[in-house]
Amino acid sequence: MTDSKYFTTTKKGEIFELKAELNSDKKEKKKEAVKKVIASMTVGKDVSALFPDVVNCMQTDNLELKKLVYLYLMNYAKSQPDMAIMAVNTFVKDCEDPNPLIRALAVRTMGCIRVDKITEYLCEPLRKCLKDEDPYVRKTAAVCVAKLHDINAQLVEDQGFLDTLKDLISDSNPMVVANAVAALSEIAESHPSSNLLDLNPQSINKLLTALNECTEWGQIFILDCLANYMPKDDREAQSICERVTPRLSHANSAVVLSAVKVLMKFMEMLSKDLDYYGTLLKKLAPPLVTLLSAEPELQYVALRNINLIVQKRPEILKHEMKVFFVKYNDPIYVKLEKLDIMIRLASQANIAQVLAELKEYATEVDVDFVRKAVRAIGRCAIKVEQSAERCVSTLLDLIQTKVNYVVQEAIVVIKDIFRKYPNKYESVIATLCENLDSLDEPEARAAMIWIVGEYAERIDNADELLESFLEGFHDESTQVQLQLLTAIVKLFLKKPTETQELVQQVLSLATQDSDNPDLRDRGYIYWRLLSTDPVAAKEVVLAEKPLISEETDLIEPTLLDELICYIGTLASVYHKPPNAFVEGGRGVVHKSLPPRTASSESTESPETAPAGAPSGDQPDVIPAQGDLLGDLLNLDLGPPVSGPPLAASSVQMGAVDLLGGGLDSLIGDTNFGAPPAAVTTAAAPARLGAPIGSGLSDLFDLTSGVGTLSGSYVAPKAVWLPAIKAKGLEISGTFTRQVGSISMDLQLTNKALQVMTDFAIQFNRNSFGLAPAAPLQVHAPLSPNQTVELSLPLNTVGSVMKMEPLNNLQVAVKNNIDVFYFSTLYPLHVLFVEDGKMDRQMFLATWKDIPNENEAQFQIRDCPLNTETASNKLQSSNIFTVAKRNVEGQDMLYQSLKLTNGIWVLAELRIQPGNPNFTDLELSLKCRAPEVSQHVYQAYETILKN
């Protein structure tokens, strides 16, 4: 008879009967009773009253009975901690049992009992089991360390279990190695800074040896651990790849994906010219294709991962297009994913095949799938220029079917084709206009309106068509309203005499009868443009549009690199980094691919991260929700202000103003009450980089500083944010460096009529990674007319982005009233570090090594200082004199300084001592990052003149 009989009885008074049976002398009766207890526990009955009776059954040699009792203990120990201690002696005894199964069972159960009182008794048995002669016991004990660490991390560290765990990586048994790696990885995840898995070529070799012999889950743990290793060069990376490649033929799909992750990561370090690189690409395709013959759920996971792989290295699967053709019985989620990958792999070689397939899909019954198929045809036209004509004729055939949703999708994608290939396929506009009445979806209506507005001069009745949309203006979605407004303005600029009434009608609907701020603002802008300068309006509204790019939905490159490091995990299915969906972000470490070996970028440029900043672990620009500073950026502050054009190399895409466009205040408020006079836009960007109410001279204040030799020169405080721009909050400040630490000394004054509280501060990314090292501490509420002075410690491990000028710092300050933005310039000398003195030989070698074109010459005028005073002043700001000599009555000081990001600057300062007619000093600077020289010169001038 099966064990199901234990689940069928529901008698009253059962507990008393079970109590009697548990205390029976007969072993069989005891076993039956414990089984009944476990059955009751499984279906949710409370059998905790039997705790002492069940614990008494532990003293037995029967393995089955012992397992059942241990199961009961794990479940109820938490609610009965005092009773659970009764079982400790038996555990300790079982850990020395001659049977290794019982020893392992005891240590496993003790690890699962999450009761603090029991934890301290677990240490000795665990220590013995970690060194047990039987590998089964050792592998169980390894996992137990991770469980114990979760309960009491300090205890594990004090008892030295982590070192024992590290020793197990060298164990002779592969399963012990795998479990040790799994346990260490688990602990390292909860303590990212602990560097527990200190991997080196020797330990990697041991892991690779164990890889061939352990179980599939053991292999996954080892492969995931390998993926976190950074090989020292391309030869080591190739050697690891060669030993991991056999895992690609494993039957378990998780092992395959983990192996793919390791190979994708280490391929970054291999040169594309290597024969091995080509071989590896060929080897990666078959296992990925094989994953698509599994059940649909696994296929979906595989496809989401393949989507990432194809975006990173399309060449892997470029010959495997047919595998991604949709089968009639595929679930919809698999179909849509396959479609996505088909478009990514579409090329001139296979486009005919792809188009035939897509046309077939467009006649299917599944609406979502058909829509995506029609969009795919449009994307193919945009991606493969040679196929555009074929795609357009396919779309026209589909429009002729008159199936409503097909027609609407076709119009949306034809709009994109017009954007990509202007003046090429406009002959189809007549066909599109025939279907105007059948459009009922906002996106399709907006696309059609765009087409009519853009090509109004080719459509005879364009004004009638747009007027028909205008009749139900208030019932349209925002998307359609905005598009209609723009289209009618375009039509007016093309045919002004016929459409004056129409344009006035739409402008009054948009500005007076609408409560949508976007629509209203756009209406006002057009109104002002048309009323003040129709020529400018024409240039703005009818400007030539940039061509749209081929792939609009590609994942941003840095995010893609991070996701490649998470292949085979949930992040690769969501296409989001773990910190986007793991609550609290515990144990989430930012990962990134190793740098390419062919990279020849200079390591000494302000664009690269400072030496102190770990590349993969930089703080987010936008912190997690719930963080006090997270609120700073979660406000809708309008569109970003366009700044002066920056060098293309110096700014990453989309990184111009990450403070959410809050720098509007730098340009000054615009009066929106009445149409303004023509604004000269050229003047606005010129002020964008400068701090409010101050320029360079204010910041360094060349006239009123008081120099002291005891520490680095400190400029007097300047007003950074006037009260008029911050609702009564005035912020003044300066930067200081003392004993190796940088501070921002702030003075906050409340000139408003209400109390200010809840202060917080955040910096935008900047050239040297300056960031607050602690929250802004304003201990008491700031009352009206009260001033508070405070010092905010800074560090240089924030996110790095080259700014213009280099020492520009954009700051957001939040309080209970609002968020305020300002930008200021920090003097570069606060970044000069204390260990900036080079020895003479090194100085000489470096000076010769830096190319002559990197040398910059400057003059410091009206600076009557003798050599000794100048040297002392500069040394107090960490500019060190390496050597001094006199040539023809001129003193030459050879000096060195080092910035916080590791950039060295070498200087030669010429002084004419004792000659009152020559008060100018000559300064030559040499540096591998010459853009720094101008700011170093300004620092010299500031220090010497104050």
Tab-separated table of C-alpha atoms in Angstrom, residues 581-805:
chain	number	residue	atom	x	y	z
A	581	PHE	CA	13.989	44.117	-10.190
A	582	VAL	CA	15.814	42.757	-7.098
A	583	GLU	CA	14.238	44.526	-4.167
A	584	GLY	CA	16.653	46.309	-1.900
A	585	GLY	CA	19.470	45.547	-4.319
A	586	ARG	CA	21.164	43.245	-1.767
A	587	GLY	CA	24.117	41.511	-3.285
A	588	VAL	CA	23.696	43.103	-6.695
A	589	VAL	CA	27.108	43.848	-8.183
A	590	HIS	CA	27.433	45.753	-11.442
A	591	LYS	CA	29.262	43.565	-13.936
A	592	SER	CA	30.911	44.581	-17.176
A	593	LEU	CA	32.773	42.879	-19.989
A	594	PRO	CA	36.594	42.898	-19.936
A	595	PRO	CA	38.203	45.611	-22.064
A	596	ARG	CA	39.131	44.617	-25.626
A	597	THR	CA	42.814	43.823	-26.026
A	598	ALA	CA	43.066	45.927	-29.165
A	599	SER	CA	42.027	49.010	-27.236
A	600	SER	CA	44.652	51.680	-27.643
A	601	GLU	CA	42.990	54.403	-25.611
A	602	SER	CA	45.215	56.414	-23.341
A	603	THR	CA	44.738	55.564	-19.723
A	604	GLU	CA	45.649	59.068	-18.628
A	605	SER	CA	42.682	61.122	-19.760
A	606	PRO	CA	39.966	62.697	-17.648
A	607	GLU	CA	37.411	60.718	-19.676
A	608	THR	CA	38.571	57.481	-18.149
A	609	ALA	CA	37.612	56.591	-14.619
A	610	PRO	CA	39.973	57.776	-11.895
A	611	ALA	CA	42.429	55.264	-10.578
A	612	GLY	CA	40.454	54.907	-7.390
A	613	ALA	CA	37.147	54.126	-9.042
A	614	PRO	CA	36.371	50.483	-9.790
A	615	SER	CA	35.156	50.365	-13.366
A	616	GLY	CA	32.268	47.991	-12.916
A	617	ASP	CA	31.017	49.274	-9.626
A	618	GLN	CA	30.200	52.906	-10.077
A	619	PRO	CA	27.202	54.375	-8.341
A	620	ASP	CA	24.154	54.873	-10.527
A	621	VAL	CA	23.491	58.347	-11.869
A	622	ILE	CA	19.896	57.866	-10.776
A	623	PRO	CA	19.764	56.163	-7.361
A	624	ALA	CA	17.223	53.573	-6.339
A	625	GLN	CA	13.667	54.634	-5.481
A	626	GLY	CA	13.201	55.216	-1.800
A	627	ASP	CA	16.675	56.663	-1.465
A	628	LEU	CA	16.359	60.236	-0.218
A	629	LEU	CA	18.309	61.482	-3.244
A	630	GLY	CA	16.244	59.371	-5.613
A	631	ASP	CA	13.560	62.025	-5.362
A	632	LEU	CA	15.933	64.653	-6.729
A	633	LEU	CA	15.682	63.243	-10.208
A	634	ASN	CA	12.117	61.996	-10.174
A	635	LEU	CA	10.567	65.356	-10.944
A	636	ASP	CA	9.242	66.359	-14.320
A	637	LEU	CA	11.459	69.360	-14.934
A	638	GLY	CA	10.768	69.841	-18.634
A	639	PRO	CA	12.990	69.120	-21.605
A	640	PRO	CA	16.767	69.383	-21.279
A	641	VAL	CA	18.420	72.641	-22.226
A	642	SER	CA	20.616	72.345	-25.265
A	643	GLY	CA	24.118	73.416	-24.393
A	644	PRO	CA	27.004	74.519	-26.573
A	645	PRO	CA	28.084	71.893	-29.092
A	646	LEU	CA	30.517	69.535	-27.391
A	647	ALA	CA	33.249	67.530	-29.019
A	648	ALA	CA	31.720	64.267	-30.174
A	649	SER	CA	34.314	62.221	-28.354
A	650	SER	CA	33.855	63.843	-25.008
A	651	VAL	CA	30.203	63.116	-24.264
A	652	GLN	CA	28.494	59.787	-24.221
A	653	MET	CA	25.129	59.535	-25.946
A	654	GLY	CA	22.345	61.020	-23.871
A	655	ALA	CA	24.646	62.195	-21.119
A	656	VAL	CA	24.583	65.940	-21.600
A	657	ASP	CA	22.365	66.826	-18.670
A	658	LEU	CA	21.392	63.972	-16.415
A	659	LEU	CA	19.860	66.265	-13.841
A	660	GLY	CA	16.668	66.159	-15.868
A	661	GLY	CA	16.940	69.431	-17.695
A	662	GLY	CA	16.954	71.433	-14.505
A	663	LEU	CA	19.586	73.805	-15.816
A	664	ASP	CA	16.898	75.989	-17.409
A	665	SER	CA	17.561	78.467	-14.633
A	666	LEU	CA	21.015	79.140	-16.052
A	667	ILE	CA	19.512	80.687	-19.166
A	668	GLY	CA	17.115	82.845	-17.189
A	669	ASP	CA	13.346	82.769	-16.947
A	670	THR	CA	11.351	83.381	-20.099
A	671	ASN	CA	8.192	85.409	-19.816
A	672	PHE	CA	5.382	83.261	-21.207
A	673	GLY	CA	2.664	85.838	-20.700
A	674	ALA	CA	2.778	87.303	-24.194
A	675	PRO	CA	4.502	86.361	-27.429
A	676	PRO	CA	8.099	87.485	-26.809
A	677	ALA	CA	10.290	89.424	-29.154
A	678	ALA	CA	12.749	87.417	-31.241
A	679	VAL	CA	15.190	85.809	-28.832
A	680	THR	CA	18.857	85.752	-29.754
A	681	THR	CA	19.621	82.166	-28.977
A	682	ALA	CA	23.346	82.460	-29.540
A	683	ALA	CA	23.855	84.236	-26.242
A	684	ALA	CA	22.191	81.576	-24.139
A	685	PRO	CA	24.615	78.686	-24.481
A	686	ALA	CA	27.561	80.959	-23.785
A	687	ARG	CA	26.428	81.289	-20.178
A	688	LEU	CA	25.540	77.645	-19.694
A	689	GLY	CA	28.882	76.579	-18.350
A	690	ALA	CA	29.355	79.470	-15.946
A	691	PRO	CA	28.123	79.433	-12.355
A	692	ILE	CA	25.162	81.627	-11.491
A	693	GLY	CA	26.130	85.069	-10.379
A	694	SER	CA	29.814	84.362	-10.750
A	695	GLY	CA	32.482	83.684	-13.288
A	696	LEU	CA	35.970	82.292	-12.951
A	697	SER	CA	37.107	85.491	-11.291
A	698	ASP	CA	34.420	85.184	-8.606
A	699	LEU	CA	35.302	81.590	-7.887
A	700	PHE	CA	39.009	82.218	-7.539
A	701	ASP	CA	38.415	85.818	-6.421
A	702	LEU	CA	41.787	87.022	-7.580
A	703	THR	CA	41.709	90.125	-5.433
A	704	SER	CA	40.475	89.263	-1.983
A	705	GLY	CA	41.778	85.836	-0.981
A	706	VAL	CA	43.926	85.432	2.074
A	707	GLY	CA	46.680	82.884	1.450
A	708	THR	CA	47.923	80.736	4.304
A	709	LEU	CA	50.888	78.417	4.202
A	710	SER	CA	49.453	75.983	6.714
A	711	GLY	CA	47.227	74.224	4.151
A	712	SER	CA	46.023	74.342	0.564
A	713	TYR	CA	44.820	77.791	-0.596
A	714	VAL	CA	41.079	78.340	-0.009
A	715	ALA	CA	39.154	80.812	-2.178
A	716	PRO	CA	36.619	83.010	-0.356
A	717	LYS	CA	33.009	81.888	-0.555
A	718	ALA	CA	31.090	82.998	-3.647
A	719	VAL	CA	27.303	83.022	-4.138
A	720	TRP	CA	26.493	79.923	-6.204
A	721	LEU	CA	22.709	80.038	-6.052
A	722	PRO	CA	21.022	83.430	-5.450
A	723	ALA	CA	17.840	83.424	-3.332
A	724	ILE	CA	15.814	84.858	-6.225
A	725	LYS	CA	16.368	81.664	-8.232
A	726	ALA	CA	15.799	79.204	-5.408
A	727	LYS	CA	12.579	80.387	-3.757
A	728	GLY	CA	14.459	82.134	-0.958
A	729	LEU	CA	17.351	79.690	-0.440
A	730	GLU	CA	20.758	81.287	-0.994
A	731	ILE	CA	23.791	79.020	-1.290
A	732	SER	CA	27.375	80.316	-1.086
A	733	GLY	CA	30.402	78.127	-0.974
A	734	THR	CA	33.991	77.264	-1.738
A	735	PHE	CA	36.139	74.138	-2.011
A	736	THR	CA	38.922	73.148	0.391
A	737	ARG	CA	41.512	70.401	0.665
A	738	GLN	CA	42.984	69.567	4.049
A	739	VAL	CA	45.095	66.569	5.001
A	740	GLY	CA	44.078	64.586	1.936
A	741	SER	CA	40.336	65.167	2.121
A	742	ILE	CA	38.270	67.429	-0.135
A	743	SER	CA	35.319	69.382	1.234
A	744	MET	CA	32.669	71.680	-0.136
A	745	ASP	CA	32.202	74.422	2.493
A	746	LEU	CA	28.635	75.675	2.180
A	747	GLN	CA	26.689	78.550	3.657
A	748	LEU	CA	22.912	78.146	3.426
A	749	THR	CA	20.761	81.229	4.093
A	750	ASN	CA	16.972	81.118	4.307
A	751	LYS	CA	15.610	84.390	2.856
A	752	ALA	CA	12.084	82.999	2.504
A	753	LEU	CA	9.172	83.333	4.940
A	754	GLN	CA	8.871	79.624	5.709
A	755	VAL	CA	11.041	77.080	7.505
A	756	MET	CA	13.265	74.869	5.311
A	757	THR	CA	13.963	71.196	6.123
A	758	ASP	CA	14.851	67.850	4.494
A	759	PHE	CA	17.980	69.018	2.686
A	760	ALA	CA	19.753	66.668	0.275
A	761	ILE	CA	22.405	67.137	-2.403
A	762	GLN	CA	23.498	65.329	-5.531
A	763	PHE	CA	26.166	65.964	-8.190
A	764	ASN	CA	25.883	65.238	-11.884
A	765	ARG	CA	28.598	63.112	-13.488
A	766	ASN	CA	31.754	65.192	-13.883
A	767	SER	CA	35.315	65.056	-15.213
A	768	PHE	CA	36.972	63.793	-12.020
A	769	GLY	CA	34.163	61.762	-10.428
A	770	LEU	CA	33.564	64.257	-7.572
A	771	ALA	CA	30.682	63.057	-5.410
A	772	PRO	CA	29.387	63.693	-1.862
A	773	ALA	CA	31.009	61.240	0.565
A	774	ALA	CA	28.158	61.687	3.061
A	775	PRO	CA	24.597	63.068	3.095
A	776	LEU	CA	24.075	66.816	3.522
A	777	GLN	CA	23.661	67.169	7.306
A	778	VAL	CA	21.517	70.179	8.267
A	779	HIS	CA	20.685	69.136	11.820
A	780	ALA	CA	17.978	71.672	12.672
A	781	PRO	CA	15.253	73.215	10.467
A	782	LEU	CA	16.470	76.428	8.788
A	783	SER	CA	14.250	79.261	10.031
A	784	PRO	CA	13.602	82.475	8.032
A	785	ASN	CA	16.664	84.816	7.974
A	786	GLN	CA	18.825	82.102	9.549
A	787	THR	CA	22.216	81.115	8.096
A	788	VAL	CA	23.960	77.805	8.650
A	789	GLU	CA	27.543	76.906	7.709
A	790	LEU	CA	28.496	73.314	7.042
A	791	SER	CA	31.208	71.277	5.404
A	792	LEU	CA	30.282	68.484	2.988
A	793	PRO	CA	33.040	65.847	2.601
A	794	LEU	CA	33.646	64.815	-1.027
A	795	ASN	CA	35.312	61.821	-2.662
A	796	THR	CA	36.367	61.108	-6.247
A	797	VAL	CA	34.779	57.705	-6.838
A	798	GLY	CA	31.607	58.988	-8.535
A	799	SER	CA	30.645	58.500	-12.185
A	800	VAL	CA	32.954	60.144	-14.684
A	801	MET	CA	32.013	62.188	-17.759
A	802	LYS	CA	34.144	64.853	-19.405
A	803	MET	CA	32.595	68.290	-18.828
A	804	GLU	CA	33.000	71.573	-20.668
A	805	PRO	CA	34.844	73.327	-19.082
